[in-house]
Amino acid sequence: MKRYVYINDEESSHDLYCDNRISNRKYTLLNFLPKNLWEQFSRLMNQYFLLIACLQLWPLITPVNPASTWGPLIFIFFVSATKEASDDYNRYISDKKANEKEVWVVRQGIRKLVRAQNIQVGNILWIRENDEVPCDLVLLGTSDPQGVCYIETAALDGETDLKTRILPPACMGIDYELLHKIKGVIECPGPDRDIRRFDANLRLFPPFLDNDLCPLTIKNTILQSCYLRNTEWACGVAVYTGNETKLGMSRGIPKPKLTAVDAVIDKLTGAIFVFQIVVVIVLGIAGNVWKDTEARRQWYVHYPMEGPWFELLVIPLRFELLCSIMIPISIKVSLDLVKSLYAKFIDWDYKMIDRETGTPSHAANTAISEDLGQVEYILTDKTGTLTENKMIFRRCCINGVFYGSESGDALKDVELVDAVSSGSADVVRFLTVMAICNTVIPMKSKTGDILYKAQSQDEDALVRAAAQLHLVFFNKNANILEITFNASTIQYEVLETLEFTSDRKKMSVIVKDCQNGRIHLFSKGADEAILPDACSGQKTRVFIEAVEQYTQLGLRTLCLACRELNEDEYREWSFLFKEASSNLVDREWRIAEVCQMLEHDLEILGVTAIEDRLQDGVPETIETLRKAGINFWMLTGDKQNTAIQIALSCNFISPEPKGQLLSIDGKTEAEVHRSLERVLLTMRITMSEPKDVAFVIDGWALEIALKYYRNAFTELAILTRTAICCRVTPSQKAQLVELLKSCEYRTLAIGDGGNDVRMIQQADIGVGISGREGLQAARAADYSIGKFRFLKRLILVHGRYSYNRTAFLSQYSFYKSLLLCFIQILCLWNQSFQFFQLDGL
């Protein structure tokens, strides 16, 4: 559903869209009591306690004061409701603070300070440096003459590096004094939660622009909860407000997770209740028979000759109340208190503090501690989770020449240093692509040093490596990039940036050399995305060998390429690119199609190899957890060879002959089916052998297997203890977690990046690592830790201890109650027998 936002026109949008009032509350004053009671009584155990409490209100059948049950029951629900009310009140205070914050808004052509909650769609806002953005904005102006501003998105996606946002071309050059008079319309999609996509069109009304259509992307927006940095001011129009912002659409109260112990308790409650019904029916029938045959004759039993219609229910219901101690009401209080205390032990554990960053462990979910002791499968990300995510440039291959092979560090390779000093054309072009084919922002510190703000660790490593080889990217002024090499400054004008996507697996920049006016296309990406587009006649065998050699060493590889464009080709392509960028439907697919029209006949310059080292203690942690009977799956977006080498180095899989790694591959259904059946047959045969058998599968084959051969893949998942899934998407990670959960396995997912959030939320237990990819995973997780090695202590110490104690407590309470109940039944029968004896005398 499309949305039309009329800029600076309050009447057109006032009644169509919500205001900017934020509400994260779960309850209101009117619905708190019924909604909270409904949630609490959704548990079978609570329903049972309510039934017993209601029966005790009938004086004819209860042997005890009803307060003995209603008192604890009300106390339990009061404590739970108070905790929910406290949490919801804290959310209300947080919302109120945000809603009452004052911001500058244009009203009737005048800038005024208004509360954030009164912002309407279409209002123009002024944001100052270090201010938090109150809603989703489309940029109209900035203090930078080139139309650039910098934002920090840590509150949105957990990434701490600054990101650039640019003005739409239609707004470039508009005078500061005229910004509050802008009129126009923005055609955009309805509210959604995708923070990386915004496909819209802008049309300004005369006299600002003569109704030309201007495409908008996420680069032209500032989203709610971002902070404006290193920019004096920015001006934008509100397009999404309140809970309709992208962040607001992503908010929500997470669904409570039911632990294994809770599930067992509910099942036991149901089973014991059924047993009670059987006992009550038997004893009730026996009691009514005795009453009708013997009781009325006894002088000490004063039964009337005729009773009410419900008389037959009285004795069974009395026995039901007498048997009610089989399920003790104290068990709920005890379990809730013990679980909360165990969660605090995790927070207080000084042995789980990461000394490097000072990050402590944290239990965000206090209700599932005992599930840590029942984990059967751990599904883990690779980069940043098993590895440090500190990228170090190690080796490279330039025009068929290998550097860094002997020393293991290309930056110290004498041949490469000499080639740079002599100004080798191939090496200079290679370093130029390393330096400027990226989204890195160079900034000067107070001491004059150049600091790089990069959105990925790979780009940061490449730019720093180029700088160490004396080709320094030192300034970015709007579309002008400046680099220095051998005391000379070179300027490039960025004409277009073809951004990286998971489908394209590459990114490109189109630049114009400011010295000679030549237009170049610089590309970098995965080998399978770059090498097939090499120009005819260029031999790529040496680059394929370089990629294979580097991946065997566990290094991350990127291929670099370039191509010179002529003016006519670029002008024609630019028109098609602008047209594709203006589409509101399938924009990403159309842009990718247009990009491919230019990214061909590439001259391959070389291959880079970057090292991502293992974290300390990873091999020992995995080995210990495997000995404890826990299975491991690695889910990564990296290449297969790199993932396999990392798996070997961290004891994830065993080398031959102790272990065997089977591969599932194929591009068609038939190929994947044959490969899957072959691996399944091998798994069945080797089940009886003391051999560590694992399988590896890529994202393409996995998609086919999950779609067409799900039953066979599920059988394979049950048979194997270890799996490596490469080139997988975030949705595929979540699907694999759901697959294992459907087999009744207890799953734990651990990751550190935003692409791991879906997997973490889908698992029975989600663990997030506060890593270099941000805090998004840690915020979405049930538990957060500083390093992967702390997982061993979290599971084997806290998890097993919590599970053993919780299980013991619940079992002890049930067994004690059953024993007391049976004793009470025996006493009842013995008392009846004595009555019979007395009657005989």
Short mmCIF file of N, CA and C in Angstrom, two decimals, residues 510-653:
data_model
loop_
_atom_site.label_atom_id
_atom_site.label_comp_id
_atom_site.label_asym_id
_atom_site.label_seq_id
_atom_site.Cartn_x
_atom_site.Cartn_y
_atom_site.Cartn_z
N ILE A 510 31.69 3.74 -9.72
CA ILE A 510 32.03 4.35 -11.01
C ILE A 510 32.62 5.73 -10.70
N VAL A 511 33.86 5.94 -11.08
CA VAL A 511 34.56 7.17 -10.74
C VAL A 511 35.14 7.81 -12.00
N LYS A 512 35.33 9.13 -11.90
CA LYS A 512 35.98 9.87 -12.98
C LYS A 512 37.29 10.43 -12.47
N ASP A 513 38.36 10.15 -13.17
CA ASP A 513 39.67 10.68 -12.82
C ASP A 513 39.66 12.19 -13.10
N CYS A 514 39.83 13.00 -12.05
CA CYS A 514 39.74 14.45 -12.22
C CYS A 514 40.89 15.03 -13.02
N GLN A 515 41.97 14.25 -13.22
CA GLN A 515 43.11 14.75 -13.97
C GLN A 515 42.92 14.59 -15.47
N ASN A 516 42.45 13.43 -15.90
CA ASN A 516 42.33 13.20 -17.35
C ASN A 516 40.89 12.99 -17.82
N GLY A 517 39.93 12.96 -16.88
CA GLY A 517 38.52 12.84 -17.26
C GLY A 517 38.07 11.44 -17.61
N ARG A 518 38.93 10.45 -17.49
CA ARG A 518 38.54 9.07 -17.82
C ARG A 518 37.60 8.50 -16.75
N ILE A 519 36.67 7.67 -17.21
CA ILE A 519 35.69 7.05 -16.32
C ILE A 519 36.08 5.59 -16.10
N HIS A 520 36.12 5.18 -14.85
CA HIS A 520 36.52 3.82 -14.50
C HIS A 520 35.43 3.15 -13.66
N LEU A 521 35.31 1.84 -13.85
CA LEU A 521 34.48 1.01 -12.98
C LEU A 521 35.42 0.15 -12.14
N PHE A 522 35.36 0.31 -10.83
CA PHE A 522 36.15 -0.50 -9.90
C PHE A 522 35.21 -1.45 -9.18
N SER A 523 35.55 -2.73 -9.14
CA SER A 523 34.70 -3.74 -8.52
C SER A 523 35.50 -4.62 -7.58
N LYS A 524 34.83 -5.08 -6.54
CA LYS A 524 35.41 -6.09 -5.67
C LYS A 524 34.28 -6.99 -5.17
N GLY A 525 34.62 -8.28 -4.95
CA GLY A 525 33.58 -9.20 -4.50
C GLY A 525 34.08 -10.62 -4.44
N ALA A 526 33.14 -11.54 -4.24
CA ALA A 526 33.48 -12.96 -4.16
C ALA A 526 33.96 -13.46 -5.50
N ASP A 527 34.79 -14.50 -5.46
CA ASP A 527 35.37 -15.02 -6.72
C ASP A 527 34.29 -15.50 -7.68
N GLU A 528 33.20 -16.12 -7.16
CA GLU A 528 32.17 -16.62 -8.07
C GLU A 528 31.36 -15.49 -8.69
N ALA A 529 31.46 -14.27 -8.15
CA ALA A 529 30.74 -13.13 -8.70
C ALA A 529 31.62 -12.30 -9.64
N ILE A 530 32.94 -12.32 -9.45
CA ILE A 530 33.85 -11.49 -10.25
C ILE A 530 34.48 -12.26 -11.41
N LEU A 531 35.03 -13.43 -11.14
CA LEU A 531 35.80 -14.15 -12.16
C LEU A 531 34.98 -14.53 -13.39
N PRO A 532 33.70 -14.94 -13.27
CA PRO A 532 32.95 -15.25 -14.50
C PRO A 532 32.74 -14.06 -15.41
N ASP A 533 32.89 -12.83 -14.90
CA ASP A 533 32.69 -11.63 -15.72
C ASP A 533 34.00 -11.08 -16.28
N ALA A 534 35.07 -11.89 -16.22
CA ALA A 534 36.36 -11.45 -16.77
C ALA A 534 36.26 -11.29 -18.28
N CYS A 535 37.04 -10.36 -18.81
CA CYS A 535 37.03 -10.11 -20.25
C CYS A 535 37.60 -11.33 -20.99
N SER A 536 37.10 -11.55 -22.16
CA SER A 536 37.56 -12.70 -22.94
C SER A 536 39.04 -12.52 -23.29
N GLY A 537 39.77 -13.58 -23.16
CA GLY A 537 41.20 -13.53 -23.45
C GLY A 537 42.05 -13.46 -22.21
N GLN A 538 41.49 -13.00 -21.08
CA GLN A 538 42.26 -12.95 -19.85
C GLN A 538 42.21 -14.32 -19.17
N LYS A 539 43.37 -14.82 -18.81
CA LYS A 539 43.46 -16.11 -18.15
C LYS A 539 43.21 -15.93 -16.65
N THR A 540 42.18 -16.61 -16.19
CA THR A 540 41.80 -16.48 -14.77
C THR A 540 42.26 -17.67 -13.94
N ARG A 541 42.97 -18.62 -14.58
CA ARG A 541 43.36 -19.82 -13.84
C ARG A 541 44.22 -19.50 -12.63
N VAL A 542 45.14 -18.56 -12.80
CA VAL A 542 46.05 -18.23 -11.71
C VAL A 542 45.29 -17.61 -10.53
N PHE A 543 44.23 -16.86 -10.83
CA PHE A 543 43.43 -16.26 -9.76
C PHE A 543 42.58 -17.32 -9.06
N ILE A 544 42.09 -18.29 -9.81
CA ILE A 544 41.34 -19.39 -9.21
C ILE A 544 42.25 -20.18 -8.26
N GLU A 545 43.49 -20.41 -8.71
CA GLU A 545 44.45 -21.12 -7.85
C GLU A 545 44.77 -20.31 -6.59
N ALA A 546 44.86 -18.99 -6.75
CA ALA A 546 45.13 -18.14 -5.59
C ALA A 546 44.00 -18.22 -4.58
N VAL A 547 42.75 -18.18 -5.07
CA VAL A 547 41.59 -18.28 -4.18
C VAL A 547 41.61 -19.62 -3.46
N GLU A 548 41.87 -20.71 -4.18
CA GLU A 548 41.90 -22.04 -3.56
C GLU A 548 43.02 -22.14 -2.53
N GLN A 549 44.18 -21.58 -2.85
CA GLN A 549 45.32 -21.64 -1.93
C GLN A 549 45.02 -20.86 -0.65
N TYR A 550 44.43 -19.68 -0.79
CA TYR A 550 44.16 -18.85 0.39
C TYR A 550 43.05 -19.44 1.26
N THR A 551 42.02 -20.00 0.60
CA THR A 551 40.94 -20.59 1.38
C THR A 551 41.39 -21.83 2.12
N GLN A 552 42.36 -22.55 1.55
CA GLN A 552 42.92 -23.71 2.25
C GLN A 552 43.62 -23.30 3.55
N LEU A 553 44.07 -22.05 3.58
CA LEU A 553 44.72 -21.52 4.78
C LEU A 553 43.71 -20.87 5.74
N GLY A 554 42.41 -20.94 5.38
CA GLY A 554 41.39 -20.35 6.23
C GLY A 554 41.28 -18.85 6.11
N LEU A 555 41.75 -18.27 5.00
CA LEU A 555 41.71 -16.82 4.80
C LEU A 555 40.48 -16.43 4.01
N ARG A 556 39.99 -15.23 4.25
CA ARG A 556 38.84 -14.67 3.52
C ARG A 556 39.35 -13.98 2.26
N THR A 557 38.78 -14.29 1.11
CA THR A 557 39.30 -13.78 -0.15
C THR A 557 38.30 -12.84 -0.83
N LEU A 558 38.86 -11.87 -1.54
CA LEU A 558 38.08 -10.97 -2.38
C LEU A 558 38.85 -10.78 -3.69
N CYS A 559 38.12 -10.75 -4.78
CA CYS A 559 38.73 -10.49 -6.09
C CYS A 559 38.49 -9.03 -6.47
N LEU A 560 39.53 -8.39 -7.01
CA LEU A 560 39.44 -6.99 -7.43
C LEU A 560 39.53 -6.91 -8.94
N ALA A 561 38.73 -6.01 -9.52
CA ALA A 561 38.71 -5.88 -10.98
C ALA A 561 38.39 -4.44 -11.35
N CYS A 562 38.64 -4.09 -12.62
CA CYS A 562 38.34 -2.74 -13.10
C CYS A 562 37.97 -2.79 -14.57
N ARG A 563 37.44 -1.69 -15.04
CA ARG A 563 37.08 -1.58 -16.46
C ARG A 563 36.95 -0.10 -16.79
N GLU A 564 37.46 0.30 -17.94
CA GLU A 564 37.33 1.69 -18.37
C GLU A 564 36.09 1.84 -19.23
N LEU A 565 35.32 2.91 -18.95
CA LEU A 565 34.08 3.16 -19.67
C LEU A 565 34.23 4.40 -20.54
N ASN A 566 33.49 4.42 -21.66
CA ASN A 566 33.48 5.65 -22.46
C ASN A 566 32.25 6.48 -22.09
N GLU A 567 32.27 7.73 -22.45
CA GLU A 567 31.23 8.67 -22.04
C GLU A 567 29.84 8.23 -22.50
N ASP A 568 29.72 7.79 -23.76
CA ASP A 568 28.41 7.41 -24.30
C ASP A 568 27.84 6.20 -23.56
N GLU A 569 28.70 5.22 -23.30
CA GLU A 569 28.25 4.01 -22.60
C GLU A 569 27.75 4.36 -21.20
N TYR A 570 28.52 5.20 -20.52
CA TYR A 570 28.11 5.57 -19.17
C TYR A 570 26.82 6.38 -19.19
N ARG A 571 26.69 7.31 -20.13
CA ARG A 571 25.51 8.16 -20.18
C ARG A 571 24.25 7.31 -20.45
N GLU A 572 24.37 6.37 -21.36
CA GLU A 572 23.23 5.49 -21.67
C GLU A 572 22.87 4.62 -20.45
N TRP A 573 23.91 4.07 -19.83
CA TRP A 573 23.68 3.21 -18.66
C TRP A 573 23.10 4.03 -17.50
N SER A 574 23.57 5.26 -17.31
CA SER A 574 23.11 6.10 -16.21
C SER A 574 21.62 6.37 -16.32
N PHE A 575 21.13 6.53 -17.55
CA PHE A 575 19.70 6.74 -17.75
C PHE A 575 18.91 5.52 -17.29
N LEU A 576 19.39 4.33 -17.67
CA LEU A 576 18.71 3.09 -17.27
C LEU A 576 18.78 2.89 -15.76
N PHE A 577 19.91 3.25 -15.17
CA PHE A 577 20.08 3.09 -13.71
C PHE A 577 19.13 4.02 -12.97
N LYS A 578 18.98 5.25 -13.46
CA LYS A 578 18.06 6.20 -12.82
C LYS A 578 16.62 5.72 -12.95
N GLU A 579 16.30 5.14 -14.11
CA GLU A 579 14.95 4.63 -14.32
C GLU A 579 14.66 3.45 -13.38
N ALA A 580 15.64 2.55 -13.24
CA ALA A 580 15.46 1.41 -12.34
C ALA A 580 15.36 1.86 -10.89
N SER A 581 16.11 2.91 -10.54
CA SER A 581 16.10 3.41 -9.17
C SER A 581 14.79 4.10 -8.82
N SER A 582 13.99 4.45 -9.84
CA SER A 582 12.72 5.14 -9.60
C SER A 582 11.56 4.18 -9.42
N ASN A 583 11.79 2.89 -9.70
CA ASN A 583 10.72 1.91 -9.57
C ASN A 583 10.42 1.64 -8.11
N LEU A 584 9.15 1.63 -7.75
CA LEU A 584 8.76 1.29 -6.38
C LEU A 584 8.54 -0.21 -6.22
N VAL A 585 8.36 -0.92 -7.33
CA VAL A 585 8.14 -2.37 -7.30
C VAL A 585 9.39 -3.07 -7.82
N ASP A 586 9.91 -4.02 -7.05
CA ASP A 586 11.10 -4.81 -7.43
C ASP A 586 12.28 -3.91 -7.78
N ARG A 587 12.45 -2.83 -7.02
CA ARG A 587 13.54 -1.91 -7.33
C ARG A 587 14.90 -2.60 -7.21
N GLU A 588 15.10 -3.38 -6.15
CA GLU A 588 16.39 -4.03 -5.92
C GLU A 588 16.74 -4.97 -7.07
N TRP A 589 15.74 -5.74 -7.52
CA TRP A 589 15.99 -6.67 -8.62
C TRP A 589 16.31 -5.92 -9.92
N ARG A 590 15.59 -4.84 -10.18
CA ARG A 590 15.83 -4.07 -11.41
C ARG A 590 17.19 -3.39 -11.39
N ILE A 591 17.58 -2.89 -10.22
CA ILE A 591 18.91 -2.26 -10.11
C ILE A 591 20.00 -3.30 -10.35
N ALA A 592 19.83 -4.50 -9.78
CA ALA A 592 20.82 -5.56 -9.98
C ALA A 592 20.94 -5.93 -11.46
N GLU A 593 19.81 -5.93 -12.15
CA GLU A 593 19.81 -6.25 -13.57
C GLU A 593 20.56 -5.18 -14.37
N VAL A 594 20.35 -3.91 -14.02
CA VAL A 594 21.04 -2.83 -14.72
C VAL A 594 22.53 -2.84 -14.39
N CYS A 595 22.87 -3.14 -13.13
CA CYS A 595 24.28 -3.20 -12.75
C CYS A 595 25.04 -4.26 -13.55
N GLN A 596 24.37 -5.38 -13.79
CA GLN A 596 25.03 -6.45 -14.53
C GLN A 596 25.32 -6.05 -15.97
N MET A 597 24.57 -5.08 -16.50
CA MET A 597 24.82 -4.60 -17.85
C MET A 597 26.17 -3.90 -17.95
N LEU A 598 26.69 -3.42 -16.82
CA LEU A 598 27.97 -2.71 -16.83
C LEU A 598 29.10 -3.55 -16.27
N GLU A 599 28.78 -4.46 -15.35
CA GLU A 599 29.81 -5.25 -14.66
C GLU A 599 30.14 -6.51 -15.47
N HIS A 600 30.71 -6.29 -16.63
CA HIS A 600 31.16 -7.40 -17.48
C HIS A 600 32.43 -6.98 -18.20
N ASP A 601 33.08 -7.94 -18.85
CA ASP A 601 34.36 -7.67 -19.53
C ASP A 601 35.34 -6.98 -18.58
N LEU A 602 35.40 -7.48 -17.35
CA LEU A 602 36.27 -6.88 -16.35
C LEU A 602 37.70 -7.36 -16.50
N GLU A 603 38.62 -6.48 -16.19
CA GLU A 603 40.03 -6.86 -16.12
C GLU A 603 40.34 -7.23 -14.67
N ILE A 604 40.63 -8.50 -14.46
CA ILE A 604 40.89 -8.97 -13.10
C ILE A 604 42.27 -8.48 -12.67
N LEU A 605 42.31 -7.75 -11.56
CA LEU A 605 43.57 -7.18 -11.08
C LEU A 605 44.28 -8.11 -10.09
N GLY A 606 43.51 -8.82 -9.27
CA GLY A 606 44.15 -9.70 -8.30
C GLY A 606 43.19 -10.18 -7.23
N VAL A 607 43.78 -10.80 -6.23
CA VAL A 607 43.01 -11.41 -5.13
C VAL A 607 43.62 -10.97 -3.81
N THR A 608 42.78 -10.59 -2.86
CA THR A 608 43.25 -10.26 -1.51
C THR A 608 42.90 -11.41 -0.57
N ALA A 609 43.72 -11.58 0.45
CA ALA A 609 43.47 -12.61 1.46
C ALA A 609 43.57 -11.98 2.85
N ILE A 610 42.49 -12.08 3.60
CA ILE A 610 42.39 -11.45 4.91
C ILE A 610 42.21 -12.53 5.97
N GLU A 611 42.93 -12.37 7.06
CA GLU A 611 42.87 -13.34 8.15
C GLU A 611 41.88 -12.87 9.22
N ASP A 612 41.03 -13.80 9.63
CA ASP A 612 40.13 -13.55 10.76
C ASP A 612 40.45 -14.63 11.80
N ARG A 613 41.23 -14.29 12.81
CA ARG A 613 41.76 -15.28 13.75
C ARG A 613 40.70 -15.81 14.70
N LEU A 614 40.92 -17.05 15.14
CA LEU A 614 40.03 -17.65 16.12
C LEU A 614 40.13 -16.92 17.45
N GLN A 615 39.02 -16.87 18.17
CA GLN A 615 39.04 -16.33 19.52
C GLN A 615 39.77 -17.30 20.44
N ASP A 616 40.30 -16.78 21.51
CA ASP A 616 40.96 -17.63 22.51
C ASP A 616 39.96 -18.60 23.12
N GLY A 617 40.39 -19.85 23.25
CA GLY A 617 39.59 -20.84 23.95
C GLY A 617 38.49 -21.49 23.14
N VAL A 618 38.35 -21.15 21.87
CA VAL A 618 37.27 -21.73 21.05
C VAL A 618 37.45 -23.24 20.87
N PRO A 619 38.65 -23.74 20.45
CA PRO A 619 38.79 -25.20 20.28
C PRO A 619 38.51 -25.98 21.57
N GLU A 620 39.02 -25.48 22.68
CA GLU A 620 38.81 -26.18 23.95
C GLU A 620 37.32 -26.18 24.35
N THR A 621 36.64 -25.07 24.10
CA THR A 621 35.22 -24.99 24.44
C THR A 621 34.39 -25.98 23.63
N ILE A 622 34.64 -26.02 22.32
CA ILE A 622 33.88 -26.93 21.46
C ILE A 622 34.18 -28.38 21.82
N GLU A 623 35.43 -28.70 22.06
CA GLU A 623 35.80 -30.08 22.41
C GLU A 623 35.11 -30.51 23.71
N THR A 624 35.11 -29.65 24.71
CA THR A 624 34.49 -29.99 26.00
C THR A 624 32.99 -30.18 25.85
N LEU A 625 32.33 -29.28 25.11
CA LEU A 625 30.88 -29.38 24.94
C LEU A 625 30.50 -30.60 24.11
N ARG A 626 31.33 -30.98 23.16
CA ARG A 626 31.06 -32.19 22.39
C ARG A 626 31.18 -33.43 23.27
N LYS A 627 32.15 -33.43 24.19
CA LYS A 627 32.27 -34.55 25.13
C LYS A 627 31.06 -34.64 26.04
N ALA A 628 30.41 -33.51 26.26
CA ALA A 628 29.21 -33.50 27.10
C ALA A 628 27.97 -33.96 26.33
N GLY A 629 28.16 -34.39 25.07
CA GLY A 629 27.05 -34.91 24.29
C GLY A 629 26.29 -33.88 23.50
N ILE A 630 26.85 -32.68 23.32
CA ILE A 630 26.17 -31.61 22.58
C ILE A 630 26.65 -31.60 21.14
N ASN A 631 25.72 -31.52 20.20
CA ASN A 631 26.03 -31.49 18.77
C ASN A 631 26.20 -30.05 18.30
N PHE A 632 27.02 -29.87 17.26
CA PHE A 632 27.33 -28.53 16.75
C PHE A 632 26.99 -28.42 15.27
N TRP A 633 26.38 -27.29 14.91
CA TRP A 633 26.19 -26.91 13.51
C TRP A 633 26.77 -25.51 13.33
N MET A 634 27.54 -25.33 12.25
CA MET A 634 28.07 -24.01 11.91
C MET A 634 27.24 -23.45 10.75
N LEU A 635 26.68 -22.26 10.95
CA LEU A 635 25.88 -21.58 9.94
C LEU A 635 26.57 -20.28 9.59
N THR A 636 27.09 -20.17 8.37
CA THR A 636 27.90 -19.00 8.00
C THR A 636 27.59 -18.57 6.58
N GLY A 637 27.82 -17.30 6.33
CA GLY A 637 27.67 -16.78 4.98
C GLY A 637 28.96 -16.82 4.19
N ASP A 638 30.03 -17.37 4.79
CA ASP A 638 31.34 -17.40 4.15
C ASP A 638 31.45 -18.55 3.15
N LYS A 639 32.59 -18.57 2.42
CA LYS A 639 32.83 -19.62 1.43
C LYS A 639 33.05 -20.97 2.10
N GLN A 640 32.79 -22.03 1.33
CA GLN A 640 32.85 -23.38 1.87
C GLN A 640 34.25 -23.74 2.33
N ASN A 641 35.25 -23.47 1.52
CA ASN A 641 36.62 -23.86 1.88
C ASN A 641 37.10 -23.13 3.13
N THR A 642 36.78 -21.85 3.22
CA THR A 642 37.17 -21.09 4.41
C THR A 642 36.49 -21.65 5.66
N ALA A 643 35.20 -21.95 5.55
CA ALA A 643 34.46 -22.50 6.69
C ALA A 643 35.02 -23.84 7.12
N ILE A 644 35.41 -24.68 6.16
CA ILE A 644 35.96 -26.00 6.48
C ILE A 644 37.29 -25.86 7.21
N GLN A 645 38.13 -24.95 6.76
CA GLN A 645 39.42 -24.77 7.42
C GLN A 645 39.25 -24.24 8.85
N ILE A 646 38.33 -23.32 9.03
CA ILE A 646 38.05 -22.82 10.38
C ILE A 646 37.50 -23.95 11.25
N ALA A 647 36.63 -24.79 10.68
CA ALA A 647 36.06 -25.91 11.43
C ALA A 647 37.13 -26.90 11.87
N LEU A 648 38.09 -27.14 11.01
CA LEU A 648 39.19 -28.06 11.36
C LEU A 648 40.06 -27.47 12.47
N SER A 649 40.32 -26.18 12.39
CA SER A 649 41.23 -25.56 13.36
C SER A 649 40.60 -25.39 14.74
N CYS A 650 39.28 -25.42 14.84
CA CYS A 650 38.64 -25.22 16.14
C CYS A 650 37.97 -26.49 16.66
N ASN A 651 38.41 -27.66 16.16
CA ASN A 651 37.91 -28.96 16.62
C ASN A 651 36.43 -29.14 16.34
N PHE A 652 35.94 -28.42 15.36
CA PHE A 652 34.53 -28.55 14.99
C PHE A 652 34.31 -29.88 14.28
N ILE A 653 35.23 -30.23 13.40
CA ILE A 653 35.21 -31.53 12.72
C ILE A 653 36.59 -32.17 12.87
#
